[in-house]
PDB file of C-alpha atoms in Angstrom:
ATOM      1  CA  UNK A  14    -131.051-198.364  56.249  1.00  0.00           C
ATOM      2  CA  UNK A  15    -134.778-197.764  55.866  1.00  0.00           C
ATOM      3  CA  UNK A  16    -136.118-197.361  52.352  1.00  0.00           C
ATOM      4  CA  UNK A  17    -137.902-194.037  51.677  1.00  0.00           C
ATOM      5  CA  UNK A  18    -141.326-194.242  50.217  1.00  0.00           C
ATOM      6  CA  UNK A  19    -142.967-191.620  47.955  1.00  0.00           C
ATOM      7  CA  UNK A  20    -146.157-189.941  49.099  1.00  0.00           C
ATOM      8  CA  UNK A  21    -148.961-191.328  46.976  1.00  0.00           C
ATOM      9  CA  UNK A  22    -152.296-189.488  46.871  1.00  0.00           C
ATOM     10  CA  UNK A  23    -155.269-191.690  46.264  1.00  0.00           C
ATOM     11  CA  UNK A  24    -158.204-190.005  44.418  1.00  0.00           C
ATOM     12  CA  UNK A  25    -161.550-191.536  45.163  1.00  0.00           C
ATOM     13  CA  UNK A  26    -163.065-193.048  42.017  1.00  0.00           C
ATOM     14  CA  UNK A  27    -166.436-191.327  42.467  1.00  0.00           C
ATOM     15  CA  UNK A  28    -164.878-187.854  42.695  1.00  0.00           C
ATOM     16  CA  UNK A  29    -162.909-188.413  39.526  1.00  0.00           C
ATOM     17  CA  UNK A  30    -165.968-189.605  37.639  1.00  0.00           C
ATOM     18  CA  UNK A  31    -168.000-186.523  38.735  1.00  0.00           C
ATOM     19  CA  UNK A  32    -165.408-184.171  37.348  1.00  0.00           C
ATOM     20  CA  UNK A  33    -165.370-185.957  33.998  1.00  0.00           C
ATOM     21  CA  UNK A  34    -169.160-185.864  33.861  1.00  0.00           C
ATOM     22  CA  UNK A  35    -169.274-182.101  34.446  1.00  0.00           C
ATOM     23  CA  UNK A  36    -166.789-181.532  31.664  1.00  0.00           C
ATOM     24  CA  UNK A  37    -168.850-183.661  29.291  1.00  0.00           C
ATOM     25  CA  UNK A  38    -172.058-181.811  30.266  1.00  0.00           C
ATOM     26  CA  UNK A  39    -170.495-178.424  29.588  1.00  0.00           C
ATOM     27  CA  UNK A  40    -169.314-179.480  26.130  1.00  0.00           C
ATOM     28  CA  UNK A  41    -172.695-181.024  25.364  1.00  0.00           C
ATOM     29  CA  UNK A  42    -174.551-177.829  26.440  1.00  0.00           C
ATOM     30  CA  UNK A  43    -172.370-175.641  24.199  1.00  0.00           C
ATOM     31  CA  UNK A  44    -173.058-177.949  21.256  1.00  0.00           C
ATOM     32  CA  UNK A  45    -176.811-177.806  21.872  1.00  0.00           C
ATOM     33  CA  UNK A  46    -176.761-173.991  22.081  1.00  0.00           C
ATOM     34  CA  UNK A  47    -174.796-173.782  18.836  1.00  0.00           C
ATOM     35  CA  UNK A  48    -177.309-176.046  17.093  1.00  0.00           C
ATOM     36  CA  UNK A  49    -180.221-173.938  18.399  1.00  0.00           C
ATOM     37  CA  UNK A  50    -178.545-170.679  17.298  1.00  0.00           C
ATOM     38  CA  UNK A  51    -177.873-171.995  13.790  1.00  0.00           C
ATOM     39  CA  UNK A  52    -181.472-173.272  13.558  1.00  0.00           C
ATOM     40  CA  UNK A  53    -182.861-169.865  14.600  1.00  0.00           C
ATOM     41  CA  UNK A  54    -180.723-168.073  12.027  1.00  0.00           C
ATOM     42  CA  UNK A  55    -181.885-170.441   9.295  1.00  0.00           C
ATOM     43  CA  UNK A  56    -185.551-169.885  10.222  1.00  0.00           C
ATOM     44  CA  UNK A  57    -185.195-166.086  10.451  1.00  0.00           C
ATOM     45  CA  UNK A  58    -183.374-165.972   7.132  1.00  0.00           C
ATOM     46  CA  UNK A  59    -186.290-167.827   5.548  1.00  0.00           C
ATOM     47  CA  UNK A  60    -188.639-165.066   6.729  1.00  0.00           C
ATOM     48  CA  UNK A  61    -186.258-162.170   5.937  1.00  0.00           C
ATOM     49  CA  UNK A  62    -185.518-161.826   9.657  1.00  0.00           C
ATOM     50  CA  UNK A  63    -189.159-160.878  10.398  1.00  0.00           C
ATOM     51  CA  UNK A  64    -189.476-162.278  13.944  1.00  0.00           C
ATOM     52  CA  UNK A  65    -193.258-161.753  14.010  1.00  0.00           C
ATOM     53  CA  UNK A  66    -193.786-163.864  10.892  1.00  0.00           C
ATOM     54  CA  UNK A  67    -191.269-166.515  11.960  1.00  0.00           C
ATOM     55  CA  UNK A  68    -193.238-166.986  15.208  1.00  0.00           C
ATOM     56  CA  UNK A  69    -196.447-167.575  13.267  1.00  0.00           C
ATOM     57  CA  UNK A  70    -197.903-164.034  13.345  1.00  0.00           C
ATOM     58  CA  UNK A  71    -198.970-161.759  10.511  1.00  0.00           C
ATOM     59  CA  UNK A  72    -196.186-160.031   8.701  1.00  0.00           C
ATOM     60  CA  UNK A  73    -195.738-156.282   9.092  1.00  0.00           C
ATOM     61  CA  UNK A  74    -195.876-154.260   5.896  1.00  0.00           C
ATOM     62  CA  UNK A  75    -193.762-151.173   5.350  1.00  0.00           C
ATOM     63  CA  UNK A  76    -194.882-148.338   3.122  1.00  0.00           C
ATOM     64  CA  UNK A  77    -192.053-147.132   0.948  1.00  0.00           C
ATOM     65  CA  UNK A  78    -191.778-143.380   0.325  1.00  0.00           C
ATOM     66  CA  UNK A  79    -193.070-142.136  -3.006  1.00  0.00           C
ATOM     67  CA  UNK A  80    -190.259-141.650  -5.468  1.00  0.00           C
ATOM     68  CA  UNK A  81    -189.188-138.140  -6.306  1.00  0.00           C
ATOM     69  CA  UNK A  82    -191.267-136.469  -8.969  1.00  0.00           C
ATOM     70  CA  UNK A  83    -194.607-138.023  -8.005  1.00  0.00           C
ATOM     71  CA  UNK A  84    -197.287-136.464  -5.819  1.00  0.00           C
ATOM     72  CA  UNK A  85    -198.478-138.527  -2.892  1.00  0.00           C
ATOM     73  CA  UNK A  86    -201.254-136.188  -1.790  1.00  0.00           C
ATOM     74  CA  UNK A  87    -204.135-135.062  -3.997  1.00  0.00           C
ATOM     75  CA  UNK A  88    -205.001-131.941  -2.008  1.00  0.00           C
ATOM     76  CA  UNK A  89    -207.242-129.128  -3.170  1.00  0.00           C
ATOM     77  CA  UNK A  90    -206.456-125.631  -1.968  1.00  0.00           C
ATOM     78  CA  UNK A  91    -206.771-122.006  -3.051  1.00  0.00           C
ATOM     79  CA  UNK A  92    -205.146-119.734  -0.462  1.00  0.00           C
ATOM     80  CA  UNK A  93    -204.019-116.122  -0.624  1.00  0.00           C
ATOM     81  CA  UNK A  94    -201.530-114.500   1.758  1.00  0.00           C
ATOM     82  CA  UNK A  95    -200.148-111.011   2.341  1.00  0.00           C
ATOM     83  CA  UNK A  96    -196.344-110.831   2.707  1.00  0.00           C
ATOM     84  CA  UNK A  97    -194.470-107.648   3.576  1.00  0.00           C
ATOM     85  CA  UNK A  98    -191.299-106.151   5.038  1.00  0.00           C
ATOM     86  CA  UNK A  99    -191.211-102.741   6.706  1.00  0.00           C
ATOM     87  CA  UNK A 100    -188.979-100.909   9.151  1.00  0.00           C
ATOM     88  CA  UNK A 101    -189.234-101.717  12.862  1.00  0.00           C
ATOM     89  CA  UNK A 102    -192.008 -99.148  13.409  1.00  0.00           C
ATOM     90  CA  UNK A 103    -193.859-100.046  10.176  1.00  0.00           C
ATOM     91  CA  UNK A 104    -193.584 -96.450   8.995  1.00  0.00           C
ATOM     92  CA  UNK A 105    -191.619 -97.264   5.841  1.00  0.00           C
ATOM     93  CA  UNK A 106    -192.792-100.198   3.725  1.00  0.00           C
ATOM     94  CA  UNK A 107    -189.792-101.763   1.976  1.00  0.00           C
ATOM     95  CA  UNK A 108    -191.589-104.347  -0.209  1.00  0.00           C
ATOM     96  CA  UNK A 109    -194.823-106.350  -0.187  1.00  0.00           C
ATOM     97  CA  UNK A 110    -196.682-109.033  -2.143  1.00  0.00           C
ATOM     98  CA  UNK A 111    -199.978-110.851  -2.435  1.00  0.00           C
ATOM     99  CA  UNK A 112    -199.313-114.572  -2.984  1.00  0.00           C
ATOM    100  CA  UNK A 113    -201.822-117.197  -4.082  1.00  0.00           C
ATOM    101  CA  UNK A 114    -201.154-120.955  -3.670  1.00  0.00           C
ATOM    102  CA  UNK A 115    -203.298-123.408  -5.608  1.00  0.00           C
ATOM    103  CA  UNK A 116    -203.533-127.209  -5.496  1.00  0.00           C
ATOM    104  CA  UNK A 117    -203.612-129.737  -7.088  1.00  0.00           C
ATOM    105  CA  UNK A 118    -202.068-127.591  -9.837  1.00  0.00           C
ATOM    106  CA  UNK A 119    -199.077-126.730  -7.591  1.00  0.00           C
ATOM    107  CA  UNK A 120    -199.443-123.198  -8.935  1.00  0.00           C
ATOM    108  CA  UNK A 121    -198.189-120.007  -7.282  1.00  0.00           C
ATOM    109  CA  UNK A 122    -199.157-116.492  -8.365  1.00  0.00           C
ATOM    110  CA  UNK A 123    -197.468-113.355  -7.044  1.00  0.00           C
ATOM    111  CA  UNK A 124    -198.445-109.703  -7.264  1.00  0.00           C
ATOM    112  CA  UNK A 125    -196.001-107.063  -6.032  1.00  0.00           C
ATOM    113  CA  UNK A 126    -197.628-104.308  -3.949  1.00  0.00           C
ATOM    114  CA  UNK A 127    -195.676-101.038  -4.152  1.00  0.00           C
ATOM    115  CA  UNK A 128    -195.788 -98.891  -0.994  1.00  0.00           C
ATOM    116  CA  UNK A 129    -198.032 -96.373  -2.784  1.00  0.00           C
ATOM    117  CA  UNK A 130    -200.658 -98.994  -3.735  1.00  0.00           C
ATOM    118  CA  UNK A 131    -204.078 -97.363  -3.392  1.00  0.00           C
ATOM    119  CA  UNK A 132    -206.470 -99.379  -1.263  1.00  0.00           C
ATOM    120  CA  UNK A 133    -210.248 -99.819  -1.378  1.00  0.00           C
ATOM    121  CA  UNK A 134    -211.239 -96.214  -0.727  1.00  0.00           C
ATOM    122  CA  UNK A 135    -208.665 -94.948  -3.238  1.00  0.00           C
ATOM    123  CA  UNK A 136    -207.365 -92.361  -0.808  1.00  0.00           C
ATOM    124  CA  UNK A 137    -204.876 -94.034   1.547  1.00  0.00           C
ATOM    125  CA  UNK A 138    -201.853 -96.001   0.419  1.00  0.00           C
ATOM    126  CA  UNK A 139    -200.848 -99.422   1.696  1.00  0.00           C
ATOM    127  CA  UNK A 140    -197.794 -97.914   3.396  1.00  0.00           C
ATOM    128  CA  UNK A 141    -199.927 -95.273   5.162  1.00  0.00           C
ATOM    129  CA  UNK A 142    -202.498 -97.794   6.417  1.00  0.00           C
ATOM    130  CA  UNK A 143    -199.795-100.112   7.763  1.00  0.00           C
ATOM    131  CA  UNK A 144    -198.123 -97.214   9.555  1.00  0.00           C
ATOM    132  CA  UNK A 145    -201.354 -95.777  10.956  1.00  0.00           C
ATOM    133  CA  UNK A 146    -203.587 -98.778  11.644  1.00  0.00           C
ATOM    134  CA  UNK A 147    -201.459-101.924  11.393  1.00  0.00           C
ATOM    135  CA  UNK A 148    -201.603-105.134   9.414  1.00  0.00           C
ATOM    136  CA  UNK A 149    -205.161-106.159  10.317  1.00  0.00           C
ATOM    137  CA  UNK A 150    -206.607-102.977   8.860  1.00  0.00           C
ATOM    138  CA  UNK A 151    -204.325-103.293   5.830  1.00  0.00           C
ATOM    139  CA  UNK A 152    -205.563-106.849   5.241  1.00  0.00           C
ATOM    140  CA  UNK A 153    -209.188-105.714   5.557  1.00  0.00           C
ATOM    141  CA  UNK A 154    -208.720-102.983   2.952  1.00  0.00           C
ATOM    142  CA  UNK A 155    -206.799-105.337   0.642  1.00  0.00           C
ATOM    143  CA  UNK A 156    -209.682-107.807   0.842  1.00  0.00           C
ATOM    144  CA  UNK A 157    -212.090-105.041  -0.200  1.00  0.00           C
ATOM    145  CA  UNK A 158    -209.744-104.124  -3.042  1.00  0.00           C
ATOM    146  CA  UNK A 159    -209.429-107.649  -4.493  1.00  0.00           C
ATOM    147  CA  UNK A 160    -212.978-108.772  -3.642  1.00  0.00           C
ATOM    148  CA  UNK A 161    -211.771-111.950  -1.927  1.00  0.00           C
ATOM    149  CA  UNK A 162    -210.588-113.091   1.474  1.00  0.00           C
ATOM    150  CA  UNK A 163    -206.937-113.166   2.512  1.00  0.00           C
ATOM    151  CA  UNK A 164    -206.135-116.325   4.467  1.00  0.00           C
ATOM    152  CA  UNK A 165    -203.239-114.959   6.490  1.00  0.00           C
ATOM    153  CA  UNK A 166    -200.334-112.567   6.659  1.00  0.00           C
ATOM    154  CA  UNK A 167    -196.592-112.878   7.225  1.00  0.00           C
ATOM    155  CA  UNK A 168    -194.707-109.683   7.971  1.00  0.00           C
ATOM    156  CA  UNK A 169    -191.168-108.772   8.924  1.00  0.00           C
ATOM    157  CA  UNK A 170    -188.938-105.893   9.735  1.00  0.00           C
ATOM    158  CA  UNK A 171    -185.414-105.522   8.376  1.00  0.00           C
ATOM    159  CA  UNK A 172    -183.725-107.727  10.948  1.00  0.00           C
ATOM    160  CA  UNK A 173    -186.331-110.507  11.098  1.00  0.00           C
ATOM    161  CA  UNK A 174    -186.397-110.706   7.282  1.00  0.00           C
ATOM    162  CA  UNK A 175    -182.634-111.194   7.248  1.00  0.00           C
ATOM    163  CA  UNK A 176    -182.808-113.743  10.080  1.00  0.00           C
ATOM    164  CA  UNK A 177    -185.342-115.840   8.164  1.00  0.00           C
ATOM    165  CA  UNK A 178    -183.364-115.724   4.906  1.00  0.00           C
ATOM    166  CA  UNK A 179    -180.147-116.647   6.711  1.00  0.00           C
ATOM    167  CA  UNK A 180    -181.961-119.570   8.344  1.00  0.00           C
ATOM    168  CA  UNK A 181    -182.865-120.797   4.854  1.00  0.00           C
ATOM    169  CA  UNK A 182    -179.221-120.527   3.788  1.00  0.00           C
ATOM    170  CA  UNK A 183    -179.778-117.539   1.524  1.00  0.00           C
ATOM    171  CA  UNK A 184    -181.734-117.701  -1.729  1.00  0.00           C
ATOM    172  CA  UNK A 185    -180.841-118.709  -5.291  1.00  0.00           C
ATOM    173  CA  UNK A 186    -181.829-115.619  -7.273  1.00  0.00           C
ATOM    174  CA  UNK A 187    -181.403-114.780 -10.946  1.00  0.00           C
ATOM    175  CA  UNK A 188    -180.006-111.275 -11.344  1.00  0.00           C
ATOM    176  CA  UNK A 189    -180.817-110.151 -14.920  1.00  0.00           C
ATOM    177  CA  UNK A 190    -177.903-107.737 -15.236  1.00  0.00           C
ATOM    178  CA  UNK A 191    -174.916-106.533 -13.278  1.00  0.00           C
ATOM    179  CA  UNK A 192    -175.910-104.042 -10.582  1.00  0.00           C
ATOM    180  CA  UNK A 193    -173.845-101.294  -9.012  1.00  0.00           C
ATOM    181  CA  UNK A 194    -176.226 -99.095  -7.079  1.00  0.00           C
ATOM    182  CA  UNK A 195    -175.290 -96.557  -4.426  1.00  0.00           C
ATOM    183  CA  UNK A 196    -177.548 -94.274  -2.434  1.00  0.00           C
ATOM    184  CA  UNK A 197    -177.446 -92.525   0.926  1.00  0.00           C
ATOM    185  CA  UNK A 198    -179.329 -95.471   2.482  1.00  0.00           C
ATOM    186  CA  UNK A 199    -177.601 -98.492   0.991  1.00  0.00           C
ATOM    187  CA  UNK A 200    -175.251 -99.870  -1.644  1.00  0.00           C
ATOM    188  CA  UNK A 201    -175.802-103.055  -3.625  1.00  0.00           C
ATOM    189  CA  UNK A 202    -173.315-104.643  -6.030  1.00  0.00           C
ATOM    190  CA  UNK A 203    -174.241-107.917  -7.743  1.00  0.00           C
ATOM    191  CA  UNK A 204    -173.000-109.729 -10.839  1.00  0.00           C
ATOM    192  CA  UNK A 205    -175.310-110.949 -13.568  1.00  0.00           C
ATOM    193  CA  UNK A 206    -176.721-114.487 -13.418  1.00  0.00           C
ATOM    194  CA  UNK A 207    -178.197-116.988 -10.978  1.00  0.00           C
ATOM    195  CA  UNK A 208    -176.424-117.001  -7.637  1.00  0.00           C
ATOM    196  CA  UNK A 209    -176.955-117.692  -3.958  1.00  0.00           C
ATOM    197  CA  UNK A 210    -177.575-114.340  -2.313  1.00  0.00           C
ATOM    198  CA  UNK A 211    -177.297-113.981   1.452  1.00  0.00           C
ATOM    199  CA  UNK A 212    -179.764-112.050   3.561  1.00  0.00           C
ATOM    200  CA  UNK A 213    -178.202-108.593   3.653  1.00  0.00           C
ATOM    201  CA  UNK A 214    -177.556-108.459  -0.100  1.00  0.00           C
ATOM    202  CA  UNK A 215    -180.999-109.891  -0.874  1.00  0.00           C
ATOM    203  CA  UNK A 216    -182.679-107.247   1.271  1.00  0.00           C
ATOM    204  CA  UNK A 217    -180.763-104.499  -0.548  1.00  0.00           C
ATOM    205  CA  UNK A 218    -181.471-106.075  -3.949  1.00  0.00           C
ATOM    206  CA  UNK A 219    -185.224-106.120  -3.288  1.00  0.00           C
ATOM    207  CA  UNK A 220    -185.107-102.516  -2.104  1.00  0.00           C
ATOM    208  CA  UNK A 221    -183.142-101.512  -5.207  1.00  0.00           C
ATOM    209  CA  UNK A 222    -185.778-103.143  -7.435  1.00  0.00           C
ATOM    210  CA  UNK A 223    -188.383-100.940  -5.761  1.00  0.00           C
ATOM    211  CA  UNK A 224    -186.616 -97.879  -7.182  1.00  0.00           C
ATOM    212  CA  UNK A 225    -186.857 -98.796 -10.882  1.00  0.00           C
ATOM    213  CA  UNK A 226    -190.613 -98.819 -11.499  1.00  0.00           C
ATOM    214  CA  UNK A 227    -192.787-101.495 -13.084  1.00  0.00           C
ATOM    215  CA  UNK A 228    -189.861-103.621 -14.284  1.00  0.00           C
ATOM    216  CA  UNK A 229    -188.515-103.700 -10.749  1.00  0.00           C
ATOM    217  CA  UNK A 230    -191.923-104.772  -9.415  1.00  0.00           C
ATOM    218  CA  UNK A 231    -191.913-107.738 -11.797  1.00  0.00           C
ATOM    219  CA  UNK A 232    -188.391-108.637 -10.719  1.00  0.00           C
ATOM    220  CA  UNK A 233    -189.450-108.436  -7.044  1.00  0.00           C
ATOM    221  CA  UNK A 234    -192.234-110.918  -7.813  1.00  0.00           C
ATOM    222  CA  UNK A 235    -189.777-113.143  -9.695  1.00  0.00           C
ATOM    223  CA  UNK A 236    -187.352-113.032  -6.751  1.00  0.00           C
ATOM    224  CA  UNK A 237    -190.089-114.100  -4.314  1.00  0.00           C
ATOM    225  CA  UNK A 238    -191.002-117.008  -6.591  1.00  0.00           C
ATOM    226  CA  UNK A 239    -187.359-118.125  -6.552  1.00  0.00           C
ATOM    227  CA  UNK A 240    -187.291-117.874  -2.736  1.00  0.00           C
ATOM    228  CA  UNK A 241    -190.415-120.045  -2.586  1.00  0.00           C
ATOM    229  CA  UNK A 242    -188.845-122.500  -5.051  1.00  0.00           C
ATOM    230  CA  UNK A 243    -186.034-122.948  -2.546  1.00  0.00           C
ATOM    231  CA  UNK A 244    -188.524-123.729   0.227  1.00  0.00           C
ATOM    232  CA  UNK A 245    -191.043-125.925  -1.583  1.00  0.00           C
ATOM    233  CA  UNK A 246    -188.853-128.799  -2.734  1.00  0.00           C
ATOM    234  CA  UNK A 247    -188.843-132.489  -1.817  1.00  0.00           C
ATOM    235  CA  UNK A 248    -185.569-132.354   0.115  1.00  0.00           C
ATOM    236  CA  UNK A 249    -187.258-130.038   2.639  1.00  0.00           C
ATOM    237  CA  UNK A 250    -190.252-132.252   3.485  1.00  0.00           C
ATOM    238  CA  UNK A 251    -188.765-133.378   6.808  1.00  0.00           C
ATOM    239  CA  UNK A 252    -187.892-129.756   7.674  1.00  0.00           C
ATOM    240  CA  UNK A 253    -191.415-128.371   7.264  1.00  0.00           C
ATOM    241  CA  UNK A 254    -192.241-128.238  10.987  1.00  0.00           C
ATOM    242  CA  UNK A 255    -188.933-126.562  11.779  1.00  0.00           C
ATOM    243  CA  UNK A 256    -189.560-124.008   9.036  1.00  0.00           C
ATOM    244  CA  UNK A 257    -192.973-123.148  10.462  1.00  0.00           C
ATOM    245  CA  UNK A 258    -191.587-122.950  13.992  1.00  0.00           C
ATOM    246  CA  UNK A 259    -188.843-120.548  12.846  1.00  0.00           C
ATOM    247  CA  UNK A 260    -191.350-118.494  10.855  1.00  0.00           C
ATOM    248  CA  UNK A 261    -193.833-118.183  13.720  1.00  0.00           C
ATOM    249  CA  UNK A 262    -191.103-117.292  16.233  1.00  0.00           C
ATOM    250  CA  UNK A 263    -189.275-114.828  13.996  1.00  0.00           C
ATOM    251  CA  UNK A 264    -191.866-113.072  11.841  1.00  0.00           C
ATOM    252  CA  UNK A 265    -195.193-111.349  12.473  1.00  0.00           C
ATOM    253  CA  UNK A 266    -198.005-113.661  11.464  1.00  0.00           C
ATOM    254  CA  UNK A 267    -201.561-114.594  12.351  1.00  0.00           C
ATOM    255  CA  UNK A 268    -200.954-118.183  11.232  1.00  0.00           C
ATOM    256  CA  UNK A 269    -201.186-120.519  14.225  1.00  0.00           C
ATOM    257  CA  UNK A 270    -200.147-124.121  14.789  1.00  0.00           C
ATOM    258  CA  UNK A 271    -203.800-125.024  14.135  1.00  0.00           C
ATOM    259  CA  UNK A 272    -203.592-123.346  10.719  1.00  0.00           C
ATOM    260  CA  UNK A 273    -200.340-125.176  10.018  1.00  0.00           C
ATOM    261  CA  UNK A 274    -201.836-128.552  10.973  1.00  0.00           C
ATOM    262  CA  UNK A 275    -204.846-127.942   8.714  1.00  0.00           C
ATOM    263  CA  UNK A 276    -202.569-127.042   5.791  1.00  0.00           C
ATOM    264  CA  UNK A 277    -199.848-129.646   6.425  1.00  0.00           C
ATOM    265  CA  UNK A 278    -200.917-132.076   3.696  1.00  0.00           C
ATOM    266  CA  UNK A 279    -201.007-129.235   1.204  1.00  0.00           C
ATOM    267  CA  UNK A 280    -197.541-128.099   2.272  1.00  0.00           C
ATOM    268  CA  UNK A 281    -196.225-131.651   1.834  1.00  0.00           C
ATOM    269  CA  UNK A 282    -197.857-131.842  -1.581  1.00  0.00           C
ATOM    270  CA  UNK A 283    -196.165-128.613  -2.695  1.00  0.00           C
ATOM    271  CA  UNK A 284    -192.819-129.824  -1.377  1.00  0.00           C
ATOM    272  CA  UNK A 285    -193.169-133.252  -2.993  1.00  0.00           C
ATOM    273  CA  UNK A 286    -193.969-131.893  -6.452  1.00  0.00           C
ATOM    274  CA  UNK A 287    -192.265-128.515  -6.298  1.00  0.00           C
ATOM    275  CA  UNK A 288    -193.917-125.443  -7.760  1.00  0.00           C
ATOM    276  CA  UNK A 289    -195.064-126.450 -11.239  1.00  0.00           C
ATOM    277  CA  UNK A 290    -196.570-123.196 -12.488  1.00  0.00           C
ATOM    278  CA  UNK A 291    -195.431-119.658 -11.631  1.00  0.00           C
ATOM    279  CA  UNK A 292    -197.403-116.537 -12.449  1.00  0.00           C
ATOM    280  CA  UNK A 293    -196.549-112.869 -12.034  1.00  0.00           C
ATOM    281  CA  UNK A 294    -199.758-110.853 -11.733  1.00  0.00           C
ATOM    282  CA  UNK A 295    -199.894-107.162 -12.637  1.00  0.00           C
ATOM    283  CA  UNK A 296    -202.770-106.046 -10.399  1.00  0.00           C
ATOM    284  CA  UNK A 297    -204.054-107.233  -6.985  1.00  0.00           C
ATOM    285  CA  UNK A 298    -207.514-107.854  -8.420  1.00  0.00           C
ATOM    286  CA  UNK A 299    -206.098-110.605 -10.642  1.00  0.00           C
ATOM    287  CA  UNK A 300    -204.469-112.630  -7.847  1.00  0.00           C
ATOM    288  CA  UNK A 301    -207.383-115.086  -7.437  1.00  0.00           C
ATOM    289  CA  UNK A 302    -208.327-115.404 -11.110  1.00  0.00           C
ATOM    290  CA  UNK A 303    -208.306-118.887 -12.654  1.00  0.00           C
TER     291      UNK A 303
END
């Protein structure tokens, strides 16, 4: 009976050696890459992971932001603006102010302008000129009254005023005493103390203050200063362009993007330091006084 033989496969020696060599090469390559990676990490760590310096170039310096409470810009400015809010046809003037901004003092002065403010000729009121001839004529007569130029105006009607205040998230206003006021036009009820007041209530509060004489005029000026305090603070520096864009698209103003660009360093300076000195001025003629 024939003896069965097992099939034996012969592997050529050269083919076997090639496969072993490829395996060795792969392991060797991985080891080399690991060594190179570790070396690169060690070098980068030495140079605080500054690739430019590690490669032999000059290091890049980074300017750190100025800490809160210091002023980075030493700007000089003395600007006066006319702010107002009237009805949609500008026939009824709700409230108005002259506002002076001064740097490097970071000083703001505010004068409330009642609707019956007599202008340069002493005959027409501010409300009448706005209704009859518009803001440009009103600005011209105010300039004659105060004996100085007005650098721009920002006006609103009822709805655009509320839209701007709502965009700012309301305003933190100090109400000196509890108010419960009702008239045919509006009702305003506010508790005493500092509080965040939303647009509709703030509009009514400012209108109410216009009904109580000289004390109300001072409180209108104080309220505007508190609104400006909420705008000119360091946490809003990065929002400044958005604020101007909203203002220019929502309110009536002759301030252009060119005016904004020219005043940008001053705006940043005010926001960095905050308003340091606040003045309430009794008469328009005093708004530019030192």
